Short mmCIF file of C-alpha atoms in Angstrom, two decimals:
data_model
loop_
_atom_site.label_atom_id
_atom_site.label_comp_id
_atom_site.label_asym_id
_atom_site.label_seq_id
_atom_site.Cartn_x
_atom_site.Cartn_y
_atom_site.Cartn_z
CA UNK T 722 -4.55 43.24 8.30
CA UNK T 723 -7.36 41.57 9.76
CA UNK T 724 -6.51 38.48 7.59
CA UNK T 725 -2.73 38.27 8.37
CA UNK T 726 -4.18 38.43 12.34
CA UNK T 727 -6.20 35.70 11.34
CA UNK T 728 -3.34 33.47 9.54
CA UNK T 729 -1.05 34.36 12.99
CA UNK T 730 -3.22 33.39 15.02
CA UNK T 731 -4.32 29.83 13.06
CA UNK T 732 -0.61 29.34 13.22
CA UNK T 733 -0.02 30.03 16.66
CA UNK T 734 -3.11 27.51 17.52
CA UNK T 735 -1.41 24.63 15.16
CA UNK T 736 1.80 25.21 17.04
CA UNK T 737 0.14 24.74 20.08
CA UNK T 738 -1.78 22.03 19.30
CA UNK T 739 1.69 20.34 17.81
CA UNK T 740 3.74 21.45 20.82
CA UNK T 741 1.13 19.62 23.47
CA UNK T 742 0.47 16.42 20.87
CA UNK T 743 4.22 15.77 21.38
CA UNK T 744 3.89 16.23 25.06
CA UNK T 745 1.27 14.00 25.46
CA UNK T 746 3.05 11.40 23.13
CA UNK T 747 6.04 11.86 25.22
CA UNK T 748 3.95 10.68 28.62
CA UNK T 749 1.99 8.35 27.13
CA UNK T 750 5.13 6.15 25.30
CA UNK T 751 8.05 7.15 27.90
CA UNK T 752 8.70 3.53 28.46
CA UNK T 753 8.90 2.76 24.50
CA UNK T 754 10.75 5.68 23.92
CA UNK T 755 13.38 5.06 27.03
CA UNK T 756 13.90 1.72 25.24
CA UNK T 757 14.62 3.07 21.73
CA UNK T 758 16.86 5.78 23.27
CA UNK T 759 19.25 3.09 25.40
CA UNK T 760 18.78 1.05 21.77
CA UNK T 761 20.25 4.10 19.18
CA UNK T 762 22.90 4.35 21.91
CA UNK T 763 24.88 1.08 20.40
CA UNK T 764 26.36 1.59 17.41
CA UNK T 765 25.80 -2.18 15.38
CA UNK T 766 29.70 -3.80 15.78
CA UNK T 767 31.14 -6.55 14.54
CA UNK T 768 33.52 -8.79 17.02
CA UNK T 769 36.71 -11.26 16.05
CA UNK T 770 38.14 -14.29 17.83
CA UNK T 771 40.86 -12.46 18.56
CA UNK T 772 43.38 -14.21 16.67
CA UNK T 773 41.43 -12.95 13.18
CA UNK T 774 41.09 -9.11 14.35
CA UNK T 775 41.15 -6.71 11.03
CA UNK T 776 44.45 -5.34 11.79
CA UNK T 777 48.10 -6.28 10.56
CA UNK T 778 50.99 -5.72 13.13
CA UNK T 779 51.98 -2.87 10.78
CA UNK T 780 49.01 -0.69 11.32
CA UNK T 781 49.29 -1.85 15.65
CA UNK T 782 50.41 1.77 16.64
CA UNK T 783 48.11 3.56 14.09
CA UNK T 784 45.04 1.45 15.72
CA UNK T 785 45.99 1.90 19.35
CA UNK T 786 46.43 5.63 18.73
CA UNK T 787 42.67 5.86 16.77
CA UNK T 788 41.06 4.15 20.36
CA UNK T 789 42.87 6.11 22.79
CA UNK T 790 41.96 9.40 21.10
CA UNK T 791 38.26 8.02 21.19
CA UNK T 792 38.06 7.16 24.44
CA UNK T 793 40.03 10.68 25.29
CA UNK T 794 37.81 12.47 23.71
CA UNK T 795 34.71 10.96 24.65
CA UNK T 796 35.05 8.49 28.26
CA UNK T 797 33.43 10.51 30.50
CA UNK T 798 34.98 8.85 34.29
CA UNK T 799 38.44 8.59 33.86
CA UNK T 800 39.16 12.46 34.81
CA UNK T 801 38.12 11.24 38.34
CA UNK T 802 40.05 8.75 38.43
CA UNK T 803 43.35 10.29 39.37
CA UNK T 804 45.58 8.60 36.93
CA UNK T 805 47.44 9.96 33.99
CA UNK T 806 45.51 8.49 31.05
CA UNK T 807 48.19 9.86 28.37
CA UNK T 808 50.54 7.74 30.69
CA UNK T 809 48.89 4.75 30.37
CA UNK T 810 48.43 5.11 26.62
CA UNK T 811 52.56 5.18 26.62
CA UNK T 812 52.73 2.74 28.96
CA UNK T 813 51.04 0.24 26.41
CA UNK T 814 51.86 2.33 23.18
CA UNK T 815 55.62 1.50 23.90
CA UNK T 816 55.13 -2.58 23.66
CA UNK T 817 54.18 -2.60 20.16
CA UNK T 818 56.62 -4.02 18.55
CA UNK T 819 58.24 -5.57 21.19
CA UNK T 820 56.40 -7.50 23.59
CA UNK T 821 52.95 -7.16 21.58
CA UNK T 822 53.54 -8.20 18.04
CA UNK T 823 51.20 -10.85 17.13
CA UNK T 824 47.37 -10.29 16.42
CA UNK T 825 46.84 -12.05 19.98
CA UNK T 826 49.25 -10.25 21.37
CA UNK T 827 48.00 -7.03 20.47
CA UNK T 828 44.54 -8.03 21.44
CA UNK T 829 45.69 -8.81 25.01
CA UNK T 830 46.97 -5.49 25.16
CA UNK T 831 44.07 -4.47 24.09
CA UNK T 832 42.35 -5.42 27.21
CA UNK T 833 45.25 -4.67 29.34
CA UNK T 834 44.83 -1.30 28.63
CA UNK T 835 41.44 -0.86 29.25
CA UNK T 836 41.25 -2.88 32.39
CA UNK T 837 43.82 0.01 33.74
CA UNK T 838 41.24 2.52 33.36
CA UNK T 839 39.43 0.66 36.16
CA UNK T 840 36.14 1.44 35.22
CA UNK T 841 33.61 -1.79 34.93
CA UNK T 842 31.76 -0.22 31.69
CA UNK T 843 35.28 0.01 29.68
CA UNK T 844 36.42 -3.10 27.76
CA UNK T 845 37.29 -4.17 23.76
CA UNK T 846 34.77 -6.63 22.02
CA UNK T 847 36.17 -9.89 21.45
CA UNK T 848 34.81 -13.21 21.04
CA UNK T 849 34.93 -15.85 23.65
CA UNK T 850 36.10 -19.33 23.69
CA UNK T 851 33.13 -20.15 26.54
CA UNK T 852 31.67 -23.62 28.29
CA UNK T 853 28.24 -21.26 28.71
CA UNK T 854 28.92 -21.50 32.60
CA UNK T 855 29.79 -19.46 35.50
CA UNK T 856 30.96 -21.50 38.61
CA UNK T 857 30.36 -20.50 41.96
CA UNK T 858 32.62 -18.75 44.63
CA UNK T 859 32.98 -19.33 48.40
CA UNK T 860 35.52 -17.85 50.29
CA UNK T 861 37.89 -17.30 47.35
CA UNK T 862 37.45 -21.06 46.33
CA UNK T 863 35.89 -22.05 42.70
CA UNK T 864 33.51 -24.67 42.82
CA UNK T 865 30.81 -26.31 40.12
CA UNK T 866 26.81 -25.60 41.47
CA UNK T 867 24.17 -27.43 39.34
CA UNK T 868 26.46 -27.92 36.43
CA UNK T 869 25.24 -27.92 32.71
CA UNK T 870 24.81 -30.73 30.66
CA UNK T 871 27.73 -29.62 28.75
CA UNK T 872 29.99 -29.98 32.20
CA UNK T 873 28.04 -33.17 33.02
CA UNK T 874 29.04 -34.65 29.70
CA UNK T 875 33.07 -34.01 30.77
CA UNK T 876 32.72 -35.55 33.98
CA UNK T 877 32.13 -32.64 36.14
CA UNK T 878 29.66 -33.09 39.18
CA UNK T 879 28.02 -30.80 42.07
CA UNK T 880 30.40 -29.18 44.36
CA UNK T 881 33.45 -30.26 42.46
CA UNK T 882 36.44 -27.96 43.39
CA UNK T 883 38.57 -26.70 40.47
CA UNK T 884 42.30 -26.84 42.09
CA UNK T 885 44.14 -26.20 39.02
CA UNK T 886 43.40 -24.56 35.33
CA UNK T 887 45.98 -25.94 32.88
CA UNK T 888 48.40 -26.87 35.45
CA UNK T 889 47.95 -23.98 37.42
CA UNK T 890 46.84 -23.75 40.48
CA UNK T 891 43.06 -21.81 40.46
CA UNK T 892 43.84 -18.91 42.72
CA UNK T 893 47.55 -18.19 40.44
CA UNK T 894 45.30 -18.49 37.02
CA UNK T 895 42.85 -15.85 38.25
CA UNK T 896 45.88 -13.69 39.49
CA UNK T 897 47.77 -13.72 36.23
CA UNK T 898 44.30 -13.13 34.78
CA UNK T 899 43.41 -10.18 36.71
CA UNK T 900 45.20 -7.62 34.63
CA UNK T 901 42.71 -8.21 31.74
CA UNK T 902 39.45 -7.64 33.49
CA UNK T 903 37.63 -4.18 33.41
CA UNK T 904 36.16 -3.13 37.04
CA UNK T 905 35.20 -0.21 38.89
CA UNK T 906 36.35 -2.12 41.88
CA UNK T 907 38.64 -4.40 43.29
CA UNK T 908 35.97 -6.58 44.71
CA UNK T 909 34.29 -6.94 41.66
CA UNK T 910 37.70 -7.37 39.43
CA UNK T 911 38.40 -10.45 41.48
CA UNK T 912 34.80 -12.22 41.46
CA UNK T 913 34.09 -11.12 37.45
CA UNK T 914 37.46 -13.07 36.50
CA UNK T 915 37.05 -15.84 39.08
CA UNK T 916 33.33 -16.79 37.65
CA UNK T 917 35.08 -16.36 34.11
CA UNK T 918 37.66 -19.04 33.99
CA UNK T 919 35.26 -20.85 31.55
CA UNK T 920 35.73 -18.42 28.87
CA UNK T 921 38.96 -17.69 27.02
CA UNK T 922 39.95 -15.13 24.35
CA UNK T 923 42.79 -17.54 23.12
CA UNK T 924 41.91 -21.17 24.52
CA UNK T 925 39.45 -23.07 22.69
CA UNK T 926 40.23 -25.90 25.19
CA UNK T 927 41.14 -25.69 29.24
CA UNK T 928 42.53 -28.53 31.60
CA UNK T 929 40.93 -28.64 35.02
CA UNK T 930 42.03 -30.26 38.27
CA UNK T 931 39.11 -30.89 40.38
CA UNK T 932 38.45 -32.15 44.32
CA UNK T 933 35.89 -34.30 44.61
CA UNK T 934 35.73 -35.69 48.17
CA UNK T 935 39.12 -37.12 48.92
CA UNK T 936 40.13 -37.75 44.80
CA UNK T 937 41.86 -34.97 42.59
CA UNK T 938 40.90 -35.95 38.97
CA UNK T 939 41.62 -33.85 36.13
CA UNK T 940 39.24 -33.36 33.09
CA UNK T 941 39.21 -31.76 29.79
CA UNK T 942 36.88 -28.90 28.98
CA UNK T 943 36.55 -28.47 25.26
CA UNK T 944 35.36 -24.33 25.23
CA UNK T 945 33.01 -24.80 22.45
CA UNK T 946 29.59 -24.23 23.56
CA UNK T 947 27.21 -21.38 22.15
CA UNK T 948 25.91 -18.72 23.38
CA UNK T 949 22.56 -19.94 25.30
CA UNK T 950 18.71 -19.10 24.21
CA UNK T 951 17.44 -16.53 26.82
CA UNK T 952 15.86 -18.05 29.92
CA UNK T 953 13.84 -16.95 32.06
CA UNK T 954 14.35 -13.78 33.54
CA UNK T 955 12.17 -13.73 36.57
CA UNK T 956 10.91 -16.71 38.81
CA UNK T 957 9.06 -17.04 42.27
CA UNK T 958 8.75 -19.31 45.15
CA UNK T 959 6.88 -19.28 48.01
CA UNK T 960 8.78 -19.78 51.68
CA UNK T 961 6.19 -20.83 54.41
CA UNK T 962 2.53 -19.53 53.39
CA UNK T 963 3.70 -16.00 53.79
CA UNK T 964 6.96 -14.92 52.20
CA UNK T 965 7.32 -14.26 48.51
CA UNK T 966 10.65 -14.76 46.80
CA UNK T 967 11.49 -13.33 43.35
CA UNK T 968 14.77 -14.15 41.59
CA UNK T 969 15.69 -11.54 38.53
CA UNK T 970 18.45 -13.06 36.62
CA UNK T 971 19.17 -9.72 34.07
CA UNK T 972 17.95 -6.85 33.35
CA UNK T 973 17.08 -7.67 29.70
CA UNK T 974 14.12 -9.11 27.36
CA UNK T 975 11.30 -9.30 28.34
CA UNK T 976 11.83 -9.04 32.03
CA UNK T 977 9.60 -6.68 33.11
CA UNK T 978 5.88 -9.04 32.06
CA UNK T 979 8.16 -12.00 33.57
CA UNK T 980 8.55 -9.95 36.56
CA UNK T 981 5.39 -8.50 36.61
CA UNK T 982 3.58 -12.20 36.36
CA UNK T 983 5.87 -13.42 39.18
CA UNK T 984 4.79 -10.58 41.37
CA UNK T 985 0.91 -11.30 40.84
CA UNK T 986 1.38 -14.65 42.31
CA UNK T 987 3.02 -13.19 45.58
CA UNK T 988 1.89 -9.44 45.97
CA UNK T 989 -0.79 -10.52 48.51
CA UNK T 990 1.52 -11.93 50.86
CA UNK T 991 3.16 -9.66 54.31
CA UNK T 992 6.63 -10.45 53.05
CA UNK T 993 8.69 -10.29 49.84
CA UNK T 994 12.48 -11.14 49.02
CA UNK T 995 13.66 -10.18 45.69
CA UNK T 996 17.00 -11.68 44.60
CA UNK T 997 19.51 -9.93 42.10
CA UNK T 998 22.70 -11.68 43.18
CA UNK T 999 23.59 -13.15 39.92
CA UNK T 1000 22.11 -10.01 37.93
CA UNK T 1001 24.82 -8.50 35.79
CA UNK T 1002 22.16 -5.84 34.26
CA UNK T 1003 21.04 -5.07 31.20
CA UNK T 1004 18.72 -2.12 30.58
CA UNK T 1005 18.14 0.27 33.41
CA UNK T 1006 14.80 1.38 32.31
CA UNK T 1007 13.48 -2.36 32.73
CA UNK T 1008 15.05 -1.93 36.20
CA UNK T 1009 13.35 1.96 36.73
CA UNK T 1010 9.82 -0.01 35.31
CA UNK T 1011 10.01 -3.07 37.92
CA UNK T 1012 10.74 -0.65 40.65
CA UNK T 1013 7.39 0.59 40.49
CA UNK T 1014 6.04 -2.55 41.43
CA UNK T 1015 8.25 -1.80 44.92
CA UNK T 1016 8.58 1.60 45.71
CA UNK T 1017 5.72 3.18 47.80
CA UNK T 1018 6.05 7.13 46.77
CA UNK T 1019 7.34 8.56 43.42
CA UNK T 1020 11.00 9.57 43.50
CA UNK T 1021 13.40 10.23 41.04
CA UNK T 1022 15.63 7.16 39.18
CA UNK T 1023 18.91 7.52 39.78
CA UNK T 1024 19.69 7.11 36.21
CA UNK T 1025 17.40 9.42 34.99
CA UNK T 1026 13.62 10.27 34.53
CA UNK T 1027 10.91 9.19 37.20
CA UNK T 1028 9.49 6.19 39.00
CA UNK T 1029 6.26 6.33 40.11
CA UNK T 1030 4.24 3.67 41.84
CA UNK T 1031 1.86 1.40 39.87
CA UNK T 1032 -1.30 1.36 41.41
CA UNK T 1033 -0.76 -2.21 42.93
CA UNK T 1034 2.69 -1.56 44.46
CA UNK T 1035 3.97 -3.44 47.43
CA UNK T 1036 3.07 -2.99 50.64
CA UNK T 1037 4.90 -4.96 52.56
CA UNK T 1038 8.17 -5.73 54.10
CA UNK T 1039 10.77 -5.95 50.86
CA UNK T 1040 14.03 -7.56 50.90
CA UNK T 1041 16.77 -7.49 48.30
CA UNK T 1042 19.66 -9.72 48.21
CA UNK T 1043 22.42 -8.42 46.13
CA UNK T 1044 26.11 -9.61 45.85
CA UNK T 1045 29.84 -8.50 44.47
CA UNK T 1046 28.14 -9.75 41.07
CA UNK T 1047 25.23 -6.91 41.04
CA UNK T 1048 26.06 -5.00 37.93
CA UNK T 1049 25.27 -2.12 36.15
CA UNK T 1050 21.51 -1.62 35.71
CA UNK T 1051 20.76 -4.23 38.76
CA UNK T 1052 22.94 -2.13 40.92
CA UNK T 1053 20.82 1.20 39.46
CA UNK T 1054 17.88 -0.91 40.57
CA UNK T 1055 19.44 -1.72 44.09
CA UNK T 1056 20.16 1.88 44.54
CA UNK T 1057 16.73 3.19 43.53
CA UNK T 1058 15.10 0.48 46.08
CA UNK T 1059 17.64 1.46 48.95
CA UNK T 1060 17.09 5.24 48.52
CA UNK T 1061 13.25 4.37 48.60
CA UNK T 1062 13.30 3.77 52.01
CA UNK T 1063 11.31 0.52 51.10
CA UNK T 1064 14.19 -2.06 51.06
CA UNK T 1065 16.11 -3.81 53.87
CA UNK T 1066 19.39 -4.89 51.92
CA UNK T 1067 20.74 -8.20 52.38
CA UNK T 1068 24.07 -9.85 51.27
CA UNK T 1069 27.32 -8.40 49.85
CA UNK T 1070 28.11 -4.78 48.48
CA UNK T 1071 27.30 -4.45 44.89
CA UNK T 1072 30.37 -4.32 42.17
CA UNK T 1073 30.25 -0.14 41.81
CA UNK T 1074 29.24 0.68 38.40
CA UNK T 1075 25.82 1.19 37.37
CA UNK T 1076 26.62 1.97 33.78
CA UNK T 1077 27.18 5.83 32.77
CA UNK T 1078 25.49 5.35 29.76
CA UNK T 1079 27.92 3.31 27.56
CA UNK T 1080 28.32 3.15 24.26
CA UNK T 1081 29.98 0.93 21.68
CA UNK T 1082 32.86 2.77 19.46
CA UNK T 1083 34.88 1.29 16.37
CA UNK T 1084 38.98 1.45 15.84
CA UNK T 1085 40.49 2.84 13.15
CA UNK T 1086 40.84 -1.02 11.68
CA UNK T 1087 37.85 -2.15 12.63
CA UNK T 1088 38.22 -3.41 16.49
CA UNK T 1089 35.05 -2.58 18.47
CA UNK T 1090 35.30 -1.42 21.91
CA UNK T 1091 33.12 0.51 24.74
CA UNK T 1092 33.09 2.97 27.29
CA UNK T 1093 31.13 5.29 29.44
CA UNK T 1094 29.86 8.78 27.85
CA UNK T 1095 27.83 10.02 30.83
CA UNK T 1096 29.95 12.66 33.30
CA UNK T 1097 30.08 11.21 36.44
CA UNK T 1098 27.49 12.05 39.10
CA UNK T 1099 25.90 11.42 42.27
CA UNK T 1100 22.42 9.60 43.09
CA UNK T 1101 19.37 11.80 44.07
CA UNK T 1102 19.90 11.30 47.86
CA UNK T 1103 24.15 11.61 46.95
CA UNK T 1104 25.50 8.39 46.17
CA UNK T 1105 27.95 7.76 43.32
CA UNK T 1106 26.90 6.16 40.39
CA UNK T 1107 30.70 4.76 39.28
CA UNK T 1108 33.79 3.43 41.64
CA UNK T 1109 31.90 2.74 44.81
CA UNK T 1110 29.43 -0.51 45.74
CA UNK T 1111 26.32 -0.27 47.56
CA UNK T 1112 26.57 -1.46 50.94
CA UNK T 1113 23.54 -3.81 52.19
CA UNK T 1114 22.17 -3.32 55.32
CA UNK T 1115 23.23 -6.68 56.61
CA UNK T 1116 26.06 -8.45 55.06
CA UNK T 1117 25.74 -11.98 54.60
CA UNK T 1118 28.71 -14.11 52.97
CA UNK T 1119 28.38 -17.82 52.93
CA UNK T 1120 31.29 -20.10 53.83
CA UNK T 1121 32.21 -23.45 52.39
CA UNK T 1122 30.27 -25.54 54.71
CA UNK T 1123 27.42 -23.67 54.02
CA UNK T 1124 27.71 -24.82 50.21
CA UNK T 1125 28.08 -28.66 51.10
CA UNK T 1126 24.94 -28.16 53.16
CA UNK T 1127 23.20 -26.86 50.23
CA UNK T 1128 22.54 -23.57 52.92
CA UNK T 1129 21.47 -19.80 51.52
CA UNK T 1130 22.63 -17.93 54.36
CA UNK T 1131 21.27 -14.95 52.90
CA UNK T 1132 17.97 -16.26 52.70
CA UNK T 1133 18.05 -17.98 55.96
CA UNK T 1134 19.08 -15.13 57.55
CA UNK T 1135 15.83 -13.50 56.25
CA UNK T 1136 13.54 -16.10 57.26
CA UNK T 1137 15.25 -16.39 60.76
CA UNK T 1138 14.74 -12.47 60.90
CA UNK T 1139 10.74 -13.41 60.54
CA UNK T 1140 10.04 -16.51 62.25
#
């Protein structure tokens, strides 16, 4: 008896001793293990041009029936949404055959259909006819900022307007385009297919008609350019011996060392701006890890999990600059800073979907699509996470002029705040 005590009692200890090992391993690598959790989440695809998709336009119906049943059974927003999602799937369903019988043609429906789910995280993998550039918009109007070499080499220059896309004039192309572009919101449906008009799913080549002062020219863009090596993901300036500035580009790589050497060089100083205008995301816990650096008091991420301050947190006055093109786990970030308490907001709302954990799924025939698997919820201070942008504090557009002055109202409107 006093042996089998012994034995329970060994095994209790060892369970114990397990039971708090994996605790502590839990604290200790919560960042490595956050990132190898978002990681499993994608299951490895494989994307077509969309012309060479794996599916013949006998086996269209079978296909589109296999994706709608996955994203049925497993897209976690679209009961919110107030639409009739078996209606849609009809809707589309009933083309095959008719108005959707070539590869293309199914492929375009393809993104038709999810586009009509209006939710930003929802869209089929295809490959991209691209230039590797996203042009800038004012006031509805496309124009070319500090073009690439690649635009360089076909004559494009700085603050070229594009007037026309084969023929068409800029602001009909993005309307007939619209219809093909996932979004959570309007807003952000209209600026994610305006700064797109370099890419194509079916044009490997795109005619533009450009202003340039008082001239209209027109110039070929040959879509042929790969995808670029990462840059860069964090950079910082210095505005008048006392104001920091630093930009975050994505969410992704190895952002959080870039961000966290930017933020050495200007941690010291009364004032800090941190810019995520042209941030379209990328992992939220890289975003839950840099808010550290900002937030003054430990609060909950809005994703999921904790932030609590590093021991050399801000302590400051923060800015953030954010714009319709905040996405996904920069808009998590925005949210987390706003809800802080820390954070004066500056710009335009964000686009209105910070993600809802999304994950990649695979067709019946191969065709590789994604879509949100998290039920839709509500910030720690009540905010939702999907379908509405966050509103800065002070909303700052610029106009046209402001471009040809080579202005940053947003900016200015910070440093006029301080001086």
């Amino acid at each position: 008896m006093k042996a089998l005590k012994y034995v329970a009692i060994t095994l209790l200890a060892a369970i114990g001793l397990l039971v708090l090992a994996i605790l502590l391993s839990v604290t200790i690598f919560k960042d490595e293990l956050a990132n190898y959790l978002s990681r499993s989440n994608q299951t490895q695809i494989q994307t077509y041009y969309i012309a060479d998709i794996p599916v013949e336009p006998e086996n269209f119906a079978e296909d589109f029936e296999s994706i709608h049943h996955q994203v049925v059974e497993n897209c976690s927003l679209y009961k919110q949404k107030g639409y009739d999602i078996d209606s849609i799937y009809t809707t589309y369903a009933n083309r095959i055959g008719s108005s959707a019988r070539s590869k293309t043609d199914y492929g375009m429906m393809l993104c038709e259909y999810f586009a009509a789910l209006r939710i930003g995280h929802a869209g089929v993998h295809f490959n991209f006819y691209s230039a590797e550039y996203h042009p800038t918009i004012v006031e509805d109007r496309v124009f070319i900022t500090n073009p690439s070499e690649h635009l360089i080499d076909c004559g494009f220059r700085n603050n070229d307007e594009i007037i026309t896309i084969n023929n068409t004039p800029t602001q009909q192309y993005v309307k007939g385009r619209l219809k093909y572009t996932s979004a959570s919101t309007d807003e952000y449906r209209l600026i994610r297919t305006q700064s797109g008009i370099f890419a194509s799913q079916t044009d490997s080549t795109i005619t533009c008609g450009i202003r340039r002062g008082d001239d209209v020219l027109t110039l070929r863009l040959p879509l042929n350019c790969s995808p670029q090596e990462p840059q860069p993901q964090a950079h910082y300036k210095i505005f008048n011996d006392s104001i920091g500035y630093i930009c975050i580009e994505s969410m992704m790589y190895d952002v959080v060392e870039e961000f966290a050497r930017s933020y050495e060089q200007v941690r010291h100083l009364p004032y800090l701006i941190i810019d995520i205008r042209h941030n379209g995301g990328g992992n939220s816990n890289n975003g839950r890890l840099i808010a550290e650096y900002l937030v003054r008091n430990p609060q909950k991420h809005c994703v999921g999990g904790d932030i609590t301050p590093q021991p050399n947190a801000y302590e400051g006055k923060l800015f953030l600059l954010t714009s319709n093109y905040t996405f996904s786990a920069a808009e998590s970030f925005a949210l987390d800073l706003k809800e802080s308490g820390n954070a004066t907001l500056v710009g335009e709302p964000t686009a209105g979907d910070t993600g809802c954990l999304p994950k990649n799924f695979v067709s019946k025939y191969g065709i590789a699509f994604r879509i949100p698997t998290r039920e839709p919820s509500l910030s720690p201070k009540g905010f939702p996470m999907e379908g509405v942008g966050i509103e800065p504090h002070y909303q700052i557009e610029q106009t046209v002029n402001d471009l040809f002055d080579n202005r940053d109202t947003a900016i200015e409107y910070i440093l006029n705040e301080l001086c």
